[in-house]
Each structure stands twice: as C-alpha cells, then as structure tokens.
Amino acid sequence: PAFYRSAGQGLLGAERRTAEAAAVREWSLRAVDGLATCVPVVKVQHAFYERLGAPGVAALEEVTAAAKDAGMLVIADAKRGD
C-alpha cells in the first residue's frame, strides 16, 4: 500500500523503524478487520515485525491481540534457521 511505501522516507535509524512499524501496524490491523468475518486463522510472521525493533514487536503484540479479540486463532511463525 502507498501509506507503507512512503513510511519512513527521509528518516533514519529509530525514527524510520518507528514510522515503518506504524505503517505495518495499520496495514495489519486493516487486514484483521477485513478478514475476521471470513477467515478463522491468521499466521503472523515474527521476523516481519521484529526487523523493525521494539516498535515492530509492539505492533506485533497489538495485531495479535486484535486478531484474538476478533475471534481468530493466531499461529506464530517464529522459527529460525531453516
């Protein structure tokens, strides 16, 4: 989405990660909201969020909570090294 592509432009370091995490959070929450009535399970990929540092992990926690609140089963894709 356009709002994600423009997130963090011109920013560096922590400010960029914070802006990108906010965009990822927004996109993910929109997906949960739009799919909750027709999709029973969501699989969140931890690395997608973790690459953004603490703001990304906070977004992951919020998205996971929103999916659970919407009645979805949440599967964590958190494996490494394969």
Short mmCIF file of N, CA, C and O in Angstrom, two decimals:
data_model
loop_
_atom_site.label_atom_id
_atom_site.label_comp_id
_atom_site.label_asym_id
_atom_site.label_seq_id
_atom_site.Cartn_x
_atom_site.Cartn_y
_atom_site.Cartn_z
N PRO A 1 0.82 -1.21 0.00
CA PRO A 1 0.00 0.00 0.00
C PRO A 1 0.86 1.27 0.00
O PRO A 1 1.96 1.27 0.52
N ALA A 2 0.33 2.31 -0.54
CA ALA A 2 1.06 3.56 -0.66
C ALA A 2 1.49 4.11 0.69
O ALA A 2 2.60 4.64 0.83
N PHE A 3 0.63 3.99 1.71
CA PHE A 3 1.00 4.54 3.01
C PHE A 3 2.20 3.83 3.59
O PHE A 3 2.96 4.40 4.36
N TYR A 4 2.42 2.55 3.22
CA TYR A 4 3.59 1.85 3.72
C TYR A 4 4.83 2.25 2.93
O TYR A 4 5.89 2.46 3.50
N ARG A 5 4.71 2.38 1.63
CA ARG A 5 5.87 2.75 0.81
C ARG A 5 6.43 4.11 1.22
O ARG A 5 7.62 4.33 1.15
N SER A 6 5.58 5.01 1.63
CA SER A 6 6.05 6.35 1.99
C SER A 6 6.47 6.45 3.46
O SER A 6 7.07 7.43 3.86
N ALA A 7 6.16 5.45 4.26
CA ALA A 7 6.50 5.49 5.68
C ALA A 7 8.01 5.50 5.85
O ALA A 7 8.73 4.70 5.28
N GLY A 8 8.49 6.42 6.63
CA GLY A 8 9.90 6.47 6.94
C GLY A 8 10.77 7.16 5.91
O GLY A 8 11.98 7.28 6.12
N GLN A 9 10.20 7.64 4.82
CA GLN A 9 11.02 8.32 3.81
C GLN A 9 11.67 9.54 4.42
O GLN A 9 11.03 10.34 5.09
N GLY A 10 12.95 9.66 4.23
CA GLY A 10 13.70 10.78 4.74
C GLY A 10 14.11 10.65 6.20
O GLY A 10 14.77 11.54 6.73
N LEU A 11 13.72 9.57 6.84
CA LEU A 11 14.07 9.36 8.25
C LEU A 11 15.19 8.32 8.34
O LEU A 11 15.39 7.52 7.44
N LEU A 12 15.88 8.33 9.45
CA LEU A 12 16.97 7.38 9.68
C LEU A 12 16.80 6.69 11.02
O LEU A 12 16.14 7.20 11.93
N GLY A 13 17.41 5.53 11.15
CA GLY A 13 17.50 4.83 12.42
C GLY A 13 16.18 4.56 13.09
O GLY A 13 15.22 4.07 12.49
N ALA A 14 16.13 4.90 14.38
CA ALA A 14 14.96 4.60 15.20
C ALA A 14 13.71 5.31 14.70
O ALA A 14 12.61 4.74 14.75
N GLU A 15 13.86 6.52 14.21
CA GLU A 15 12.69 7.25 13.70
C GLU A 15 12.09 6.53 12.49
O GLU A 15 10.88 6.45 12.35
N ARG A 16 12.95 6.02 11.63
CA ARG A 16 12.46 5.29 10.45
C ARG A 16 11.75 4.00 10.86
O ARG A 16 10.68 3.68 10.36
N ARG A 17 12.37 3.25 11.79
CA ARG A 17 11.75 2.00 12.25
C ARG A 17 10.40 2.27 12.90
O ARG A 17 9.45 1.52 12.71
N THR A 18 10.30 3.35 13.66
CA THR A 18 9.04 3.69 14.32
C THR A 18 7.97 4.02 13.28
O THR A 18 6.83 3.56 13.39
N ALA A 19 8.33 4.79 12.26
CA ALA A 19 7.37 5.14 11.20
C ALA A 19 6.95 3.91 10.41
O ALA A 19 5.77 3.72 10.09
N GLU A 20 7.91 3.06 10.08
CA GLU A 20 7.60 1.84 9.34
C GLU A 20 6.74 0.89 10.18
O GLU A 20 5.82 0.25 9.65
N ALA A 21 7.04 0.78 11.47
CA ALA A 21 6.24 -0.09 12.34
C ALA A 21 4.81 0.41 12.43
O ALA A 21 3.87 -0.40 12.45
N ALA A 22 4.61 1.71 12.46
CA ALA A 22 3.26 2.27 12.49
C ALA A 22 2.51 1.92 11.21
O ALA A 22 1.31 1.58 11.25
N ALA A 23 3.19 1.96 10.08
CA ALA A 23 2.55 1.61 8.81
C ALA A 23 2.22 0.12 8.75
O ALA A 23 1.14 -0.27 8.30
N VAL A 24 3.14 -0.72 9.21
CA VAL A 24 2.90 -2.17 9.25
C VAL A 24 1.73 -2.47 10.18
O VAL A 24 0.86 -3.29 9.86
N ARG A 25 1.70 -1.81 11.32
CA ARG A 25 0.60 -1.98 12.28
C ARG A 25 -0.73 -1.62 11.64
O ARG A 25 -1.70 -2.37 11.73
N GLU A 26 -0.78 -0.48 10.98
CA GLU A 26 -2.02 -0.02 10.34
C GLU A 26 -2.48 -1.02 9.27
O GLU A 26 -3.65 -1.39 9.23
N TRP A 27 -1.57 -1.46 8.43
CA TRP A 27 -1.91 -2.41 7.37
C TRP A 27 -2.41 -3.72 7.97
O TRP A 27 -3.42 -4.28 7.53
N SER A 28 -1.71 -4.20 8.99
CA SER A 28 -2.08 -5.47 9.63
C SER A 28 -3.44 -5.40 10.31
O SER A 28 -4.24 -6.33 10.21
N LEU A 29 -3.69 -4.29 11.00
CA LEU A 29 -4.99 -4.13 11.66
C LEU A 29 -6.12 -4.03 10.64
O LEU A 29 -7.21 -4.55 10.87
N ARG A 30 -5.86 -3.39 9.51
CA ARG A 30 -6.86 -3.34 8.43
C ARG A 30 -7.15 -4.74 7.91
O ARG A 30 -8.29 -5.09 7.62
N ALA A 31 -6.08 -5.54 7.76
CA ALA A 31 -6.26 -6.91 7.28
C ALA A 31 -7.08 -7.74 8.26
O ALA A 31 -7.99 -8.46 7.87
N VAL A 32 -6.76 -7.62 9.54
CA VAL A 32 -7.52 -8.35 10.57
C VAL A 32 -8.98 -7.93 10.52
O VAL A 32 -9.89 -8.76 10.51
N ASP A 33 -9.23 -6.63 10.48
CA ASP A 33 -10.59 -6.12 10.46
C ASP A 33 -11.36 -6.60 9.24
O ASP A 33 -12.52 -6.99 9.34
N GLY A 34 -10.71 -6.60 8.10
CA GLY A 34 -11.39 -7.00 6.87
C GLY A 34 -11.60 -8.50 6.72
O GLY A 34 -12.53 -8.93 6.04
N LEU A 35 -10.77 -9.29 7.36
CA LEU A 35 -10.82 -10.74 7.19
C LEU A 35 -11.47 -11.49 8.34
O LEU A 35 -11.77 -12.68 8.22
N ALA A 36 -11.68 -10.83 9.45
CA ALA A 36 -12.13 -11.51 10.67
C ALA A 36 -13.44 -12.27 10.50
O ALA A 36 -13.63 -13.30 11.15
N THR A 37 -14.33 -11.81 9.64
CA THR A 37 -15.62 -12.48 9.49
C THR A 37 -15.56 -13.68 8.55
O THR A 37 -16.50 -14.47 8.53
N CYS A 38 -14.47 -13.83 7.81
CA CYS A 38 -14.43 -14.93 6.84
C CYS A 38 -13.19 -15.82 6.96
O CYS A 38 -13.11 -16.85 6.29
N VAL A 39 -12.23 -15.45 7.79
CA VAL A 39 -11.01 -16.23 7.95
C VAL A 39 -10.86 -16.59 9.43
O VAL A 39 -10.78 -15.70 10.27
N PRO A 40 -10.81 -17.88 9.75
CA PRO A 40 -10.76 -18.26 11.17
C PRO A 40 -9.37 -18.23 11.79
O PRO A 40 -9.24 -18.20 13.01
N VAL A 41 -8.33 -18.23 10.95
CA VAL A 41 -6.96 -18.34 11.47
C VAL A 41 -6.06 -17.32 10.78
O VAL A 41 -6.19 -17.10 9.58
N VAL A 42 -5.16 -16.74 11.55
CA VAL A 42 -4.15 -15.85 10.98
C VAL A 42 -2.78 -16.34 11.46
O VAL A 42 -2.63 -16.80 12.59
N LYS A 43 -1.80 -16.31 10.56
CA LYS A 43 -0.44 -16.74 10.90
C LYS A 43 0.46 -15.51 10.79
O LYS A 43 0.67 -14.99 9.69
N VAL A 44 0.95 -15.05 11.93
CA VAL A 44 1.81 -13.86 11.93
C VAL A 44 3.27 -14.28 11.87
O VAL A 44 3.69 -15.18 12.59
N GLN A 45 4.02 -13.64 11.00
CA GLN A 45 5.44 -13.94 10.84
C GLN A 45 6.24 -12.97 11.72
O GLN A 45 6.31 -11.77 11.42
N HIS A 46 6.79 -13.49 12.78
CA HIS A 46 7.50 -12.65 13.74
C HIS A 46 8.63 -11.84 13.11
O HIS A 46 8.81 -10.67 13.44
N ALA A 47 9.40 -12.43 12.21
CA ALA A 47 10.54 -11.73 11.62
C ALA A 47 10.11 -10.47 10.87
O ALA A 47 10.84 -9.48 10.86
N PHE A 48 8.92 -10.49 10.28
CA PHE A 48 8.39 -9.33 9.57
C PHE A 48 8.29 -8.13 10.50
O PHE A 48 8.58 -6.99 10.12
N TYR A 49 7.88 -8.37 11.73
CA TYR A 49 7.73 -7.31 12.72
C TYR A 49 9.03 -7.05 13.47
O TYR A 49 9.37 -5.90 13.74
N GLU A 50 9.76 -8.10 13.81
CA GLU A 50 10.97 -7.97 14.62
C GLU A 50 12.06 -7.17 13.93
O GLU A 50 12.87 -6.53 14.58
N ARG A 51 12.08 -7.18 12.61
CA ARG A 51 13.11 -6.43 11.88
C ARG A 51 13.00 -4.93 12.15
O ARG A 51 13.93 -4.17 11.88
N LEU A 52 11.85 -4.50 12.68
CA LEU A 52 11.62 -3.09 12.99
C LEU A 52 11.93 -2.75 14.44
O LEU A 52 11.59 -1.67 14.91
N GLY A 53 12.54 -3.68 15.16
CA GLY A 53 12.93 -3.43 16.55
C GLY A 53 11.74 -3.38 17.49
O GLY A 53 10.69 -3.96 17.23
N ALA A 54 11.91 -2.66 18.59
CA ALA A 54 10.87 -2.58 19.62
C ALA A 54 9.53 -2.07 19.08
O ALA A 54 8.49 -2.61 19.45
N PRO A 55 9.52 -1.06 18.21
CA PRO A 55 8.22 -0.62 17.68
C PRO A 55 7.52 -1.72 16.86
O PRO A 55 6.30 -1.83 16.88
N GLY A 56 8.30 -2.54 16.19
CA GLY A 56 7.73 -3.64 15.43
C GLY A 56 7.15 -4.72 16.32
O GLY A 56 6.08 -5.27 16.05
N VAL A 57 7.85 -5.03 17.40
CA VAL A 57 7.36 -6.02 18.36
C VAL A 57 6.08 -5.52 19.02
O VAL A 57 5.13 -6.28 19.22
N ALA A 58 6.02 -4.23 19.32
CA ALA A 58 4.80 -3.65 19.90
C ALA A 58 3.64 -3.76 18.90
O ALA A 58 2.51 -4.08 19.28
N ALA A 59 3.93 -3.53 17.62
CA ALA A 59 2.90 -3.68 16.59
C ALA A 59 2.43 -5.13 16.51
O ALA A 59 1.23 -5.40 16.39
N LEU A 60 3.36 -6.07 16.57
CA LEU A 60 3.03 -7.49 16.55
C LEU A 60 2.09 -7.84 17.70
O LEU A 60 1.09 -8.54 17.51
N GLU A 61 2.41 -7.35 18.89
CA GLU A 61 1.56 -7.64 20.05
C GLU A 61 0.16 -7.06 19.86
O GLU A 61 -0.83 -7.72 20.19
N GLU A 62 0.07 -5.87 19.32
CA GLU A 62 -1.24 -5.25 19.11
C GLU A 62 -2.05 -5.97 18.04
O GLU A 62 -3.26 -6.19 18.21
N VAL A 63 -1.39 -6.36 16.97
CA VAL A 63 -2.08 -7.08 15.89
C VAL A 63 -2.55 -8.46 16.38
O VAL A 63 -3.67 -8.87 16.10
N THR A 64 -1.70 -9.14 17.14
CA THR A 64 -2.07 -10.44 17.68
C THR A 64 -3.28 -10.31 18.60
O THR A 64 -4.22 -11.11 18.53
N ALA A 65 -3.27 -9.30 19.45
CA ALA A 65 -4.40 -9.07 20.37
C ALA A 65 -5.67 -8.75 19.59
O ALA A 65 -6.75 -9.25 19.93
N ALA A 66 -5.57 -7.94 18.54
CA ALA A 66 -6.74 -7.59 17.74
C ALA A 66 -7.32 -8.82 17.06
O ALA A 66 -8.55 -8.99 16.99
N ALA A 67 -6.46 -9.68 16.55
CA ALA A 67 -6.93 -10.90 15.90
C ALA A 67 -7.63 -11.81 16.91
O ALA A 67 -8.70 -12.36 16.62
N LYS A 68 -7.06 -11.96 18.08
CA LYS A 68 -7.70 -12.77 19.12
C LYS A 68 -9.04 -12.18 19.54
O LYS A 68 -10.03 -12.89 19.70
N ASP A 69 -9.08 -10.85 19.70
CA ASP A 69 -10.32 -10.17 20.08
C ASP A 69 -11.40 -10.34 19.01
O ASP A 69 -12.59 -10.34 19.32
N ALA A 70 -10.97 -10.50 17.76
CA ALA A 70 -11.90 -10.69 16.65
C ALA A 70 -12.35 -12.15 16.53
O ALA A 70 -13.13 -12.49 15.65
N GLY A 71 -11.84 -13.00 17.43
CA GLY A 71 -12.23 -14.41 17.42
C GLY A 71 -11.39 -15.29 16.53
O GLY A 71 -11.74 -16.44 16.28
N MET A 72 -10.28 -14.78 16.05
CA MET A 72 -9.41 -15.56 15.18
C MET A 72 -8.40 -16.35 16.00
O MET A 72 -7.98 -15.90 17.07
N LEU A 73 -8.04 -17.50 15.50
CA LEU A 73 -6.95 -18.28 16.08
C LEU A 73 -5.66 -17.71 15.51
O LEU A 73 -5.56 -17.47 14.31
N VAL A 74 -4.66 -17.48 16.35
CA VAL A 74 -3.40 -16.88 15.91
C VAL A 74 -2.29 -17.92 16.00
O VAL A 74 -2.07 -18.51 17.06
N ILE A 75 -1.61 -18.13 14.89
CA ILE A 75 -0.45 -19.02 14.82
C ILE A 75 0.78 -18.15 14.67
O ILE A 75 0.82 -17.27 13.80
N ALA A 76 1.79 -18.37 15.48
CA ALA A 76 3.02 -17.61 15.41
C ALA A 76 4.04 -18.34 14.56
O ALA A 76 4.41 -19.47 14.87
N ASP A 77 4.48 -17.71 13.49
CA ASP A 77 5.57 -18.25 12.66
C ASP A 77 6.85 -17.62 13.17
O ASP A 77 7.23 -16.53 12.76
N ALA A 78 7.47 -18.29 14.12
CA ALA A 78 8.64 -17.70 14.79
C ALA A 78 9.87 -18.59 14.70
O ALA A 78 10.83 -18.38 15.43
N LYS A 79 9.86 -19.57 13.83
CA LYS A 79 11.00 -20.48 13.75
C LYS A 79 12.17 -19.78 13.05
O LYS A 79 12.00 -18.83 12.29
N ARG A 80 13.34 -20.25 13.32
CA ARG A 80 14.55 -19.68 12.75
C ARG A 80 15.46 -20.80 12.24
O ARG A 80 15.42 -21.92 12.72
N GLY A 81 16.27 -20.45 11.27
CA GLY A 81 17.35 -21.33 10.86
C GLY A 81 16.97 -22.50 9.96
O GLY A 81 17.66 -23.51 9.97
N ASP A 82 15.94 -22.35 9.17
CA ASP A 82 15.68 -23.46 8.24
C ASP A 82 15.56 -22.96 6.83
O ASP A 82 15.61 -21.87 6.49
#
